[in-house]
Short mmCIF file of N, CA and C in Angstrom, two decimals:
data_model
loop_
_atom_site.label_atom_id
_atom_site.label_comp_id
_atom_site.label_asym_id
_atom_site.label_seq_id
_atom_site.Cartn_x
_atom_site.Cartn_y
_atom_site.Cartn_z
N LEU C 1 -3.46 -13.76 11.52
CA LEU C 1 -4.38 -12.75 11.04
C LEU C 1 -5.78 -12.92 11.63
N ARG C 2 -6.16 -14.16 11.86
CA ARG C 2 -7.49 -14.37 12.44
C ARG C 2 -7.59 -13.76 13.83
N ALA C 3 -6.53 -13.89 14.63
CA ALA C 3 -6.52 -13.31 15.97
C ALA C 3 -6.55 -11.78 15.90
N LEU C 4 -5.82 -11.21 14.96
CA LEU C 4 -5.83 -9.76 14.77
C LEU C 4 -7.22 -9.29 14.35
N ASP C 5 -7.81 -9.98 13.40
CA ASP C 5 -9.15 -9.65 12.93
C ASP C 5 -10.15 -9.69 14.08
N GLU C 6 -10.08 -10.72 14.89
CA GLU C 6 -10.99 -10.86 16.02
C GLU C 6 -10.78 -9.74 17.04
N ALA C 7 -9.52 -9.44 17.36
CA ALA C 7 -9.22 -8.40 18.34
C ALA C 7 -9.70 -7.03 17.86
N VAL C 8 -9.44 -6.71 16.61
CA VAL C 8 -9.85 -5.40 16.08
C VAL C 8 -11.37 -5.31 16.01
N THR C 9 -12.01 -6.35 15.51
CA THR C 9 -13.47 -6.36 15.36
C THR C 9 -14.16 -6.21 16.71
N GLN C 10 -13.66 -6.91 17.72
CA GLN C 10 -14.31 -6.89 19.03
C GLN C 10 -13.92 -5.69 19.89
N SER C 11 -12.65 -5.31 19.87
CA SER C 11 -12.18 -4.29 20.80
C SER C 11 -11.95 -2.91 20.20
N TYR C 12 -11.74 -2.84 18.90
CA TYR C 12 -11.41 -1.55 18.28
C TYR C 12 -12.21 -1.31 16.99
N PRO C 13 -13.51 -1.50 17.01
CA PRO C 13 -14.27 -1.37 15.77
C PRO C 13 -14.31 0.06 15.22
N ASP C 14 -14.01 1.06 16.05
CA ASP C 14 -14.03 2.45 15.59
C ASP C 14 -12.67 2.93 15.10
N HIS C 15 -11.69 2.02 15.03
CA HIS C 15 -10.35 2.38 14.60
C HIS C 15 -10.09 1.86 13.18
N ILE C 16 -9.18 2.52 12.50
CA ILE C 16 -8.76 2.07 11.18
C ILE C 16 -7.49 1.25 11.35
N LEU C 17 -7.49 0.05 10.83
CA LEU C 17 -6.34 -0.84 10.94
C LEU C 17 -5.48 -0.72 9.68
N ILE C 18 -4.21 -0.43 9.87
CA ILE C 18 -3.21 -0.48 8.81
C ILE C 18 -2.07 -1.31 9.38
N PHE C 19 -1.77 -2.43 8.73
CA PHE C 19 -0.88 -3.42 9.30
C PHE C 19 0.19 -3.81 8.29
N GLY C 20 1.45 -3.57 8.61
CA GLY C 20 2.55 -3.98 7.75
C GLY C 20 3.19 -5.24 8.30
N LEU C 21 3.47 -6.19 7.41
CA LEU C 21 4.07 -7.42 7.90
C LEU C 21 4.95 -8.10 6.86
N ASP C 22 5.91 -8.83 7.37
CA ASP C 22 6.69 -9.76 6.57
C ASP C 22 5.93 -11.08 6.67
N ALA C 23 5.16 -11.40 5.64
CA ALA C 23 4.35 -12.61 5.67
C ALA C 23 5.13 -13.83 5.22
N ASN C 24 6.38 -13.64 4.79
CA ASN C 24 7.24 -14.74 4.36
C ASN C 24 6.56 -15.58 3.27
N THR C 25 5.85 -14.92 2.37
CA THR C 25 5.16 -15.62 1.29
C THR C 25 6.10 -15.90 0.13
N HIS C 26 5.78 -16.95 -0.61
CA HIS C 26 6.59 -17.38 -1.75
C HIS C 26 5.70 -17.51 -2.98
N LYS C 27 6.33 -17.61 -4.13
CA LYS C 27 5.57 -17.73 -5.39
C LYS C 27 4.64 -18.92 -5.38
N GLN C 28 5.14 -20.03 -4.88
CA GLN C 28 4.35 -21.27 -4.85
C GLN C 28 4.09 -21.68 -3.41
N HIS C 29 2.87 -22.16 -3.16
CA HIS C 29 2.53 -22.68 -1.84
C HIS C 29 3.10 -24.09 -1.73
N GLY C 30 3.60 -24.44 -0.57
CA GLY C 30 4.15 -25.77 -0.38
C GLY C 30 4.04 -26.19 1.08
N PRO C 31 4.51 -27.38 1.39
CA PRO C 31 4.41 -27.88 2.76
C PRO C 31 5.20 -27.04 3.77
N SER C 32 6.26 -26.37 3.31
CA SER C 32 7.07 -25.58 4.24
C SER C 32 7.03 -24.08 3.96
N CYS C 33 6.16 -23.65 3.03
CA CYS C 33 6.06 -22.22 2.77
C CYS C 33 4.65 -21.84 2.32
N GLN C 34 4.29 -20.62 2.63
CA GLN C 34 2.98 -20.09 2.29
C GLN C 34 3.04 -19.38 0.95
N GLY C 35 2.15 -19.69 0.06
CA GLY C 35 2.12 -19.06 -1.25
C GLY C 35 1.43 -17.71 -1.24
N VAL C 36 1.84 -16.83 -2.14
CA VAL C 36 1.24 -15.51 -2.26
C VAL C 36 -0.27 -15.63 -2.48
N GLY C 37 -0.68 -16.48 -3.41
CA GLY C 37 -2.10 -16.63 -3.72
C GLY C 37 -2.91 -17.14 -2.55
N ASP C 38 -2.40 -18.12 -1.83
CA ASP C 38 -3.11 -18.66 -0.67
C ASP C 38 -3.23 -17.62 0.44
N PHE C 39 -2.16 -16.88 0.67
CA PHE C 39 -2.19 -15.83 1.68
C PHE C 39 -3.23 -14.77 1.30
N HIS C 40 -3.21 -14.36 0.04
CA HIS C 40 -4.16 -13.35 -0.43
C HIS C 40 -5.61 -13.84 -0.29
N THR C 41 -5.86 -15.08 -0.65
CA THR C 41 -7.21 -15.64 -0.52
C THR C 41 -7.67 -15.65 0.93
N THR C 42 -6.76 -16.02 1.83
CA THR C 42 -7.10 -16.09 3.26
C THR C 42 -7.45 -14.73 3.82
N PHE C 43 -6.60 -13.72 3.59
CA PHE C 43 -6.91 -12.42 4.20
C PHE C 43 -8.06 -11.71 3.49
N SER C 44 -8.25 -11.95 2.21
CA SER C 44 -9.39 -11.35 1.49
C SER C 44 -10.72 -11.85 2.04
N ALA C 45 -10.76 -13.13 2.41
CA ALA C 45 -11.98 -13.72 2.97
C ALA C 45 -12.36 -13.08 4.30
N MET C 46 -11.37 -12.48 4.98
CA MET C 46 -11.64 -11.80 6.25
C MET C 46 -11.99 -10.33 6.06
N GLY C 47 -12.04 -9.86 4.81
CA GLY C 47 -12.38 -8.46 4.55
C GLY C 47 -11.18 -7.55 4.40
N PHE C 48 -9.98 -8.13 4.36
CA PHE C 48 -8.78 -7.32 4.21
C PHE C 48 -8.46 -7.10 2.73
N GLY C 49 -7.82 -5.97 2.46
CA GLY C 49 -7.23 -5.70 1.16
C GLY C 49 -5.75 -5.48 1.39
N SER C 50 -4.99 -5.28 0.32
CA SER C 50 -3.56 -5.06 0.49
C SER C 50 -3.04 -4.00 -0.47
N CYS C 51 -1.84 -3.58 -0.19
CA CYS C 51 -1.17 -2.61 -1.06
C CYS C 51 -0.91 -3.17 -2.45
N TRP C 52 -0.98 -4.48 -2.62
CA TRP C 52 -0.70 -5.11 -3.91
C TRP C 52 -1.95 -5.34 -4.74
N GLY C 53 -3.08 -4.82 -4.29
CA GLY C 53 -4.29 -4.86 -5.10
C GLY C 53 -5.04 -6.18 -5.05
N PRO C 54 -6.07 -6.29 -5.91
CA PRO C 54 -6.94 -7.47 -5.86
C PRO C 54 -6.31 -8.75 -6.39
N LYS C 55 -5.24 -8.64 -7.15
CA LYS C 55 -4.56 -9.84 -7.66
C LYS C 55 -3.05 -9.57 -7.67
N PRO C 56 -2.37 -9.84 -6.56
CA PRO C 56 -0.93 -9.57 -6.49
C PRO C 56 -0.16 -10.33 -7.57
N SER C 57 0.75 -9.65 -8.20
CA SER C 57 1.55 -10.26 -9.27
C SER C 57 2.71 -11.04 -8.68
N LEU C 58 2.94 -12.22 -9.21
CA LEU C 58 4.10 -13.01 -8.79
C LEU C 58 5.39 -12.40 -9.32
N LYS C 59 5.29 -11.44 -10.22
CA LYS C 59 6.48 -10.76 -10.74
C LYS C 59 6.91 -9.62 -9.83
N THR C 60 6.06 -9.27 -8.87
CA THR C 60 6.42 -8.26 -7.87
C THR C 60 7.13 -8.97 -6.73
N TRP C 61 8.26 -8.42 -6.31
CA TRP C 61 8.99 -9.05 -5.22
C TRP C 61 9.56 -7.99 -4.29
N THR C 62 9.74 -8.37 -3.03
CA THR C 62 10.30 -7.44 -2.05
C THR C 62 11.56 -7.99 -1.39
N THR C 63 11.96 -9.19 -1.78
CA THR C 63 13.26 -9.73 -1.36
C THR C 63 13.99 -10.22 -2.60
N ARG C 64 15.26 -9.98 -2.61
CA ARG C 64 16.13 -10.52 -3.67
C ARG C 64 17.50 -10.66 -3.04
N ASN C 65 17.65 -11.70 -2.30
CA ASN C 65 18.90 -11.88 -1.58
C ASN C 65 19.36 -13.32 -1.68
N ALA C 66 20.61 -13.50 -1.37
CA ALA C 66 21.21 -14.83 -1.40
C ALA C 66 22.26 -14.91 -0.29
N ARG C 67 22.32 -16.05 0.35
CA ARG C 67 23.35 -16.25 1.38
C ARG C 67 24.72 -16.33 0.74
N THR C 68 25.69 -15.79 1.45
CA THR C 68 27.07 -15.89 0.98
C THR C 68 27.74 -17.06 1.68
N TYR C 69 28.91 -17.39 1.25
CA TYR C 69 29.66 -18.49 1.87
C TYR C 69 30.22 -18.09 3.23
N LEU C 70 30.07 -16.82 3.61
CA LEU C 70 30.54 -16.36 4.92
C LEU C 70 29.45 -16.44 5.99
N GLN C 71 28.23 -16.81 5.59
CA GLN C 71 27.11 -16.89 6.53
C GLN C 71 26.87 -18.33 6.95
N PRO C 72 26.15 -18.51 8.08
CA PRO C 72 25.79 -19.86 8.50
C PRO C 72 24.92 -20.54 7.44
N GLN C 73 24.77 -21.81 7.56
CA GLN C 73 23.97 -22.64 6.65
C GLN C 73 24.57 -22.61 5.24
N LEU C 74 25.79 -23.11 5.15
CA LEU C 74 26.50 -23.11 3.87
C LEU C 74 25.75 -23.82 2.75
N GLN C 75 24.89 -24.79 3.09
CA GLN C 75 24.13 -25.50 2.05
C GLN C 75 23.20 -24.55 1.28
N LYS C 76 22.91 -23.37 1.87
CA LYS C 76 22.05 -22.38 1.21
C LYS C 76 22.86 -21.31 0.48
N ALA C 77 24.18 -21.39 0.54
CA ALA C 77 25.03 -20.35 -0.07
C ALA C 77 24.94 -20.40 -1.59
N VAL C 78 25.04 -19.22 -2.18
CA VAL C 78 24.96 -19.05 -3.63
C VAL C 78 26.10 -18.14 -4.07
N GLY C 79 26.75 -18.48 -5.14
CA GLY C 79 27.81 -17.63 -5.67
C GLY C 79 27.24 -16.34 -6.23
N MET C 80 28.06 -15.30 -6.30
CA MET C 80 27.60 -13.99 -6.77
C MET C 80 26.97 -14.06 -8.16
N SER C 81 27.54 -14.85 -9.04
CA SER C 81 27.01 -14.91 -10.41
C SER C 81 25.61 -15.54 -10.46
N ASP C 82 25.24 -16.32 -9.43
CA ASP C 82 23.92 -16.96 -9.39
C ASP C 82 22.96 -16.30 -8.41
N ALA C 83 23.37 -15.23 -7.75
CA ALA C 83 22.57 -14.63 -6.68
C ALA C 83 21.19 -14.20 -7.16
N ALA C 84 21.10 -13.58 -8.33
CA ALA C 84 19.81 -13.11 -8.83
C ALA C 84 18.92 -14.28 -9.24
N ARG C 85 19.50 -15.31 -9.79
CA ARG C 85 18.73 -16.44 -10.32
C ARG C 85 18.35 -17.45 -9.24
N LYS C 86 19.25 -17.73 -8.30
CA LYS C 86 19.02 -18.77 -7.31
C LYS C 86 18.68 -18.24 -5.92
N GLY C 87 18.72 -16.94 -5.76
CA GLY C 87 18.45 -16.35 -4.44
C GLY C 87 16.97 -16.35 -4.10
N ASP C 88 16.68 -15.76 -2.98
CA ASP C 88 15.31 -15.64 -2.48
C ASP C 88 14.69 -14.41 -3.14
N VAL C 89 13.85 -14.62 -4.15
CA VAL C 89 13.20 -13.54 -4.89
C VAL C 89 11.69 -13.76 -4.76
N ASN C 90 11.10 -13.14 -3.75
CA ASN C 90 9.69 -13.38 -3.45
C ASN C 90 9.00 -12.12 -2.94
N LEU C 91 7.69 -12.11 -3.07
CA LEU C 91 6.85 -11.05 -2.51
C LEU C 91 6.54 -11.44 -1.07
N LYS C 92 7.26 -10.85 -0.14
CA LYS C 92 7.10 -11.24 1.26
C LYS C 92 6.50 -10.14 2.13
N ASP C 93 6.55 -8.90 1.67
CA ASP C 93 6.17 -7.77 2.52
C ASP C 93 4.86 -7.15 2.05
N TRP C 94 3.98 -6.94 3.01
CA TRP C 94 2.62 -6.53 2.72
C TRP C 94 2.17 -5.41 3.65
N ILE C 95 1.30 -4.55 3.15
CA ILE C 95 0.54 -3.62 3.98
C ILE C 95 -0.91 -4.02 3.76
N ILE C 96 -1.57 -4.42 4.85
CA ILE C 96 -2.97 -4.84 4.73
C ILE C 96 -3.85 -3.95 5.58
N PHE C 97 -5.13 -3.94 5.25
CA PHE C 97 -6.10 -3.05 5.86
C PHE C 97 -7.49 -3.61 5.55
N TYR C 98 -8.48 -3.12 6.25
CA TYR C 98 -9.85 -3.52 5.93
C TYR C 98 -10.29 -2.77 4.68
N SER C 99 -10.73 -3.49 3.68
CA SER C 99 -11.15 -2.89 2.41
C SER C 99 -12.34 -1.96 2.59
N SER C 100 -13.13 -2.18 3.62
CA SER C 100 -14.29 -1.31 3.86
C SER C 100 -13.87 0.05 4.42
N GLN C 101 -12.65 0.15 4.95
CA GLN C 101 -12.21 1.40 5.58
C GLN C 101 -11.31 2.25 4.69
N VAL C 102 -10.40 1.60 3.95
CA VAL C 102 -9.47 2.33 3.09
C VAL C 102 -9.20 1.53 1.83
N SER C 103 -8.69 2.21 0.83
CA SER C 103 -8.24 1.53 -0.37
C SER C 103 -6.87 2.07 -0.74
N SER C 104 -6.09 1.25 -1.38
CA SER C 104 -4.74 1.62 -1.80
C SER C 104 -4.81 2.10 -3.25
N CYS C 105 -4.30 3.30 -3.49
CA CYS C 105 -4.37 3.80 -4.86
C CYS C 105 -2.98 3.89 -5.51
N GLU C 106 -1.93 3.72 -4.73
CA GLU C 106 -0.58 3.75 -5.28
C GLU C 106 0.38 3.09 -4.29
N SER C 107 1.16 2.14 -4.76
CA SER C 107 2.12 1.47 -3.89
C SER C 107 3.50 1.52 -4.52
N ALA C 108 4.52 1.43 -3.68
CA ALA C 108 5.88 1.50 -4.19
C ALA C 108 6.80 0.62 -3.35
N ARG C 109 7.91 0.23 -3.98
CA ARG C 109 8.98 -0.50 -3.31
C ARG C 109 10.25 0.34 -3.44
N ASP C 110 11.12 0.20 -2.45
CA ASP C 110 12.39 0.93 -2.45
C ASP C 110 13.47 -0.01 -1.92
N ASN C 111 14.49 -0.24 -2.72
CA ASN C 111 15.63 -1.04 -2.24
C ASN C 111 16.93 -0.25 -2.31
N THR C 112 16.80 1.08 -2.31
CA THR C 112 17.97 1.94 -2.36
C THR C 112 18.05 2.90 -1.17
N GLY C 113 16.91 3.14 -0.51
CA GLY C 113 16.86 4.16 0.53
C GLY C 113 16.69 5.55 -0.06
N GLU C 114 16.50 5.61 -1.37
CA GLU C 114 16.36 6.88 -2.08
C GLU C 114 15.02 6.96 -2.83
N ARG C 115 14.05 6.19 -2.37
CA ARG C 115 12.72 6.13 -2.99
C ARG C 115 12.77 5.66 -4.44
N ARG C 116 13.65 4.70 -4.68
CA ARG C 116 13.78 4.08 -6.01
C ARG C 116 13.82 2.57 -5.82
N PHE C 117 13.49 1.86 -6.88
CA PHE C 117 13.58 0.42 -6.84
C PHE C 117 14.36 -0.05 -8.06
N CYS C 118 15.46 -0.74 -7.83
CA CYS C 118 16.30 -1.27 -8.91
C CYS C 118 16.00 -2.75 -9.06
N GLU C 119 15.34 -3.11 -10.16
CA GLU C 119 14.93 -4.49 -10.40
C GLU C 119 16.10 -5.48 -10.40
N GLU C 120 17.24 -5.07 -10.91
CA GLU C 120 18.36 -6.00 -11.06
C GLU C 120 19.26 -6.09 -9.82
N MET C 121 18.97 -5.30 -8.80
CA MET C 121 19.86 -5.24 -7.64
C MET C 121 19.57 -6.36 -6.63
N VAL C 122 20.61 -7.06 -6.23
CA VAL C 122 20.55 -8.02 -5.12
C VAL C 122 20.85 -7.23 -3.85
N PHE C 123 20.08 -7.45 -2.81
CA PHE C 123 20.34 -6.71 -1.57
C PHE C 123 20.19 -7.67 -0.39
N PRO C 124 20.85 -7.35 0.73
CA PRO C 124 21.35 -6.06 1.17
C PRO C 124 22.65 -5.65 0.47
N THR C 125 22.91 -4.35 0.54
CA THR C 125 24.16 -3.78 0.05
C THR C 125 24.75 -2.93 1.17
N LEU C 126 25.90 -2.38 0.93
CA LEU C 126 26.50 -1.49 1.94
C LEU C 126 25.66 -0.23 2.12
N LYS C 127 24.99 0.21 1.06
CA LYS C 127 24.16 1.42 1.14
C LYS C 127 22.73 1.13 1.57
N PHE C 128 22.26 -0.10 1.33
CA PHE C 128 20.90 -0.50 1.72
C PHE C 128 21.03 -1.81 2.50
N PRO C 129 21.14 -1.74 3.83
CA PRO C 129 21.49 -2.92 4.63
C PRO C 129 20.37 -3.91 4.92
N SER C 130 19.19 -3.70 4.39
CA SER C 130 18.08 -4.62 4.65
C SER C 130 17.97 -5.67 3.56
N ASP C 131 17.48 -6.86 3.92
CA ASP C 131 17.25 -7.88 2.90
C ASP C 131 15.80 -7.88 2.44
N HIS C 132 15.03 -6.88 2.87
CA HIS C 132 13.66 -6.66 2.42
C HIS C 132 13.53 -5.23 1.91
N ALA C 133 12.79 -5.05 0.83
CA ALA C 133 12.55 -3.70 0.32
C ALA C 133 11.64 -2.93 1.28
N ILE C 134 11.71 -1.63 1.21
CA ILE C 134 10.76 -0.77 1.90
C ILE C 134 9.49 -0.78 1.05
N VAL C 135 8.36 -0.97 1.69
CA VAL C 135 7.07 -0.97 0.98
C VAL C 135 6.27 0.23 1.48
N SER C 136 5.70 0.99 0.55
CA SER C 136 4.86 2.12 0.93
C SER C 136 3.59 2.10 0.08
N THR C 137 2.56 2.73 0.60
CA THR C 137 1.31 2.81 -0.15
C THR C 137 0.57 4.08 0.22
N LEU C 138 -0.17 4.62 -0.72
CA LEU C 138 -1.04 5.77 -0.48
C LEU C 138 -2.44 5.22 -0.29
N LEU C 139 -3.00 5.50 0.89
CA LEU C 139 -4.33 4.98 1.22
C LEU C 139 -5.36 6.10 1.19
N VAL C 140 -6.56 5.76 0.76
CA VAL C 140 -7.66 6.70 0.72
C VAL C 140 -8.77 6.13 1.60
N ARG C 141 -9.27 6.96 2.52
CA ARG C 141 -10.35 6.52 3.41
C ARG C 141 -11.66 6.38 2.65
N THR C 142 -12.41 5.37 3.00
CA THR C 142 -13.73 5.19 2.40
C THR C 142 -14.82 5.75 3.30
N ASP C 143 -14.44 6.11 4.53
CA ASP C 143 -15.38 6.63 5.54
C ASP C 143 -16.49 5.65 5.88
N GLN C 144 -16.21 4.37 5.71
CA GLN C 144 -17.14 3.33 6.11
C GLN C 144 -16.65 2.76 7.43
N PRO C 145 -17.53 2.64 8.41
CA PRO C 145 -17.10 2.04 9.68
C PRO C 145 -16.86 0.54 9.51
N LEU C 146 -16.05 0.01 10.39
CA LEU C 146 -15.82 -1.43 10.41
C LEU C 146 -17.02 -2.07 11.09
N ASN C 147 -17.88 -2.68 10.29
CA ASN C 147 -19.07 -3.30 10.84
C ASN C 147 -19.28 -4.61 10.11
N LYS C 148 -18.54 -5.62 10.52
CA LYS C 148 -18.58 -6.92 9.85
C LYS C 148 -19.91 -7.62 10.08
N THR C 149 -20.60 -7.32 11.17
CA THR C 149 -21.87 -7.99 11.45
C THR C 149 -22.90 -7.60 10.39
N ASP C 150 -22.98 -6.29 10.07
CA ASP C 150 -23.93 -5.84 9.05
C ASP C 150 -23.64 -6.45 7.69
N SER C 151 -22.34 -6.48 7.30
CA SER C 151 -22.01 -6.99 5.99
C SER C 151 -22.30 -8.49 5.90
N ALA C 152 -22.14 -9.22 7.01
CA ALA C 152 -22.46 -10.64 7.00
C ALA C 152 -23.96 -10.86 6.89
N GLU C 153 -24.76 -9.98 7.53
CA GLU C 153 -26.21 -10.09 7.45
C GLU C 153 -26.70 -9.75 6.06
N GLU C 154 -26.04 -8.76 5.40
CA GLU C 154 -26.44 -8.37 4.05
C GLU C 154 -26.24 -9.51 3.07
N LYS C 155 -25.19 -10.30 3.25
CA LYS C 155 -24.90 -11.42 2.35
C LYS C 155 -25.89 -12.56 2.51
N ALA C 156 -26.47 -12.67 3.72
CA ALA C 156 -27.40 -13.78 4.01
C ALA C 156 -28.75 -13.59 3.36
#
């Protein structure tokens, strides 16, 4: 994100950045995974906001999947009865933007392909073949230019 921030600030200051990513974030930060809170703190410090608002909920998730015994890495396999409880249930997908340029006023997840989100559904399924939910957000322009130099001077 730092490289993206630098590139946009230096080369495209007159453009609006809207960036969707699988940040692979997890509920808890650890030595082998990035936590939702730590990720949010990092990008907020750079002037970014997200579709998940000023305090993303750990109860919001965009993955709910579990490896089957037919996939590689059998040590990670989970039986169907435990898929919801022991599977990968994390907020991994984000839409980020500069808070000075736009704000998110409504966000949604879809794990059906029909603009609906089923909380109890483990996916992928035959009808929804992705292991990540579709994330969408309604953005409103603030009509403020990206001018990080001025905002840094104002804080000083």
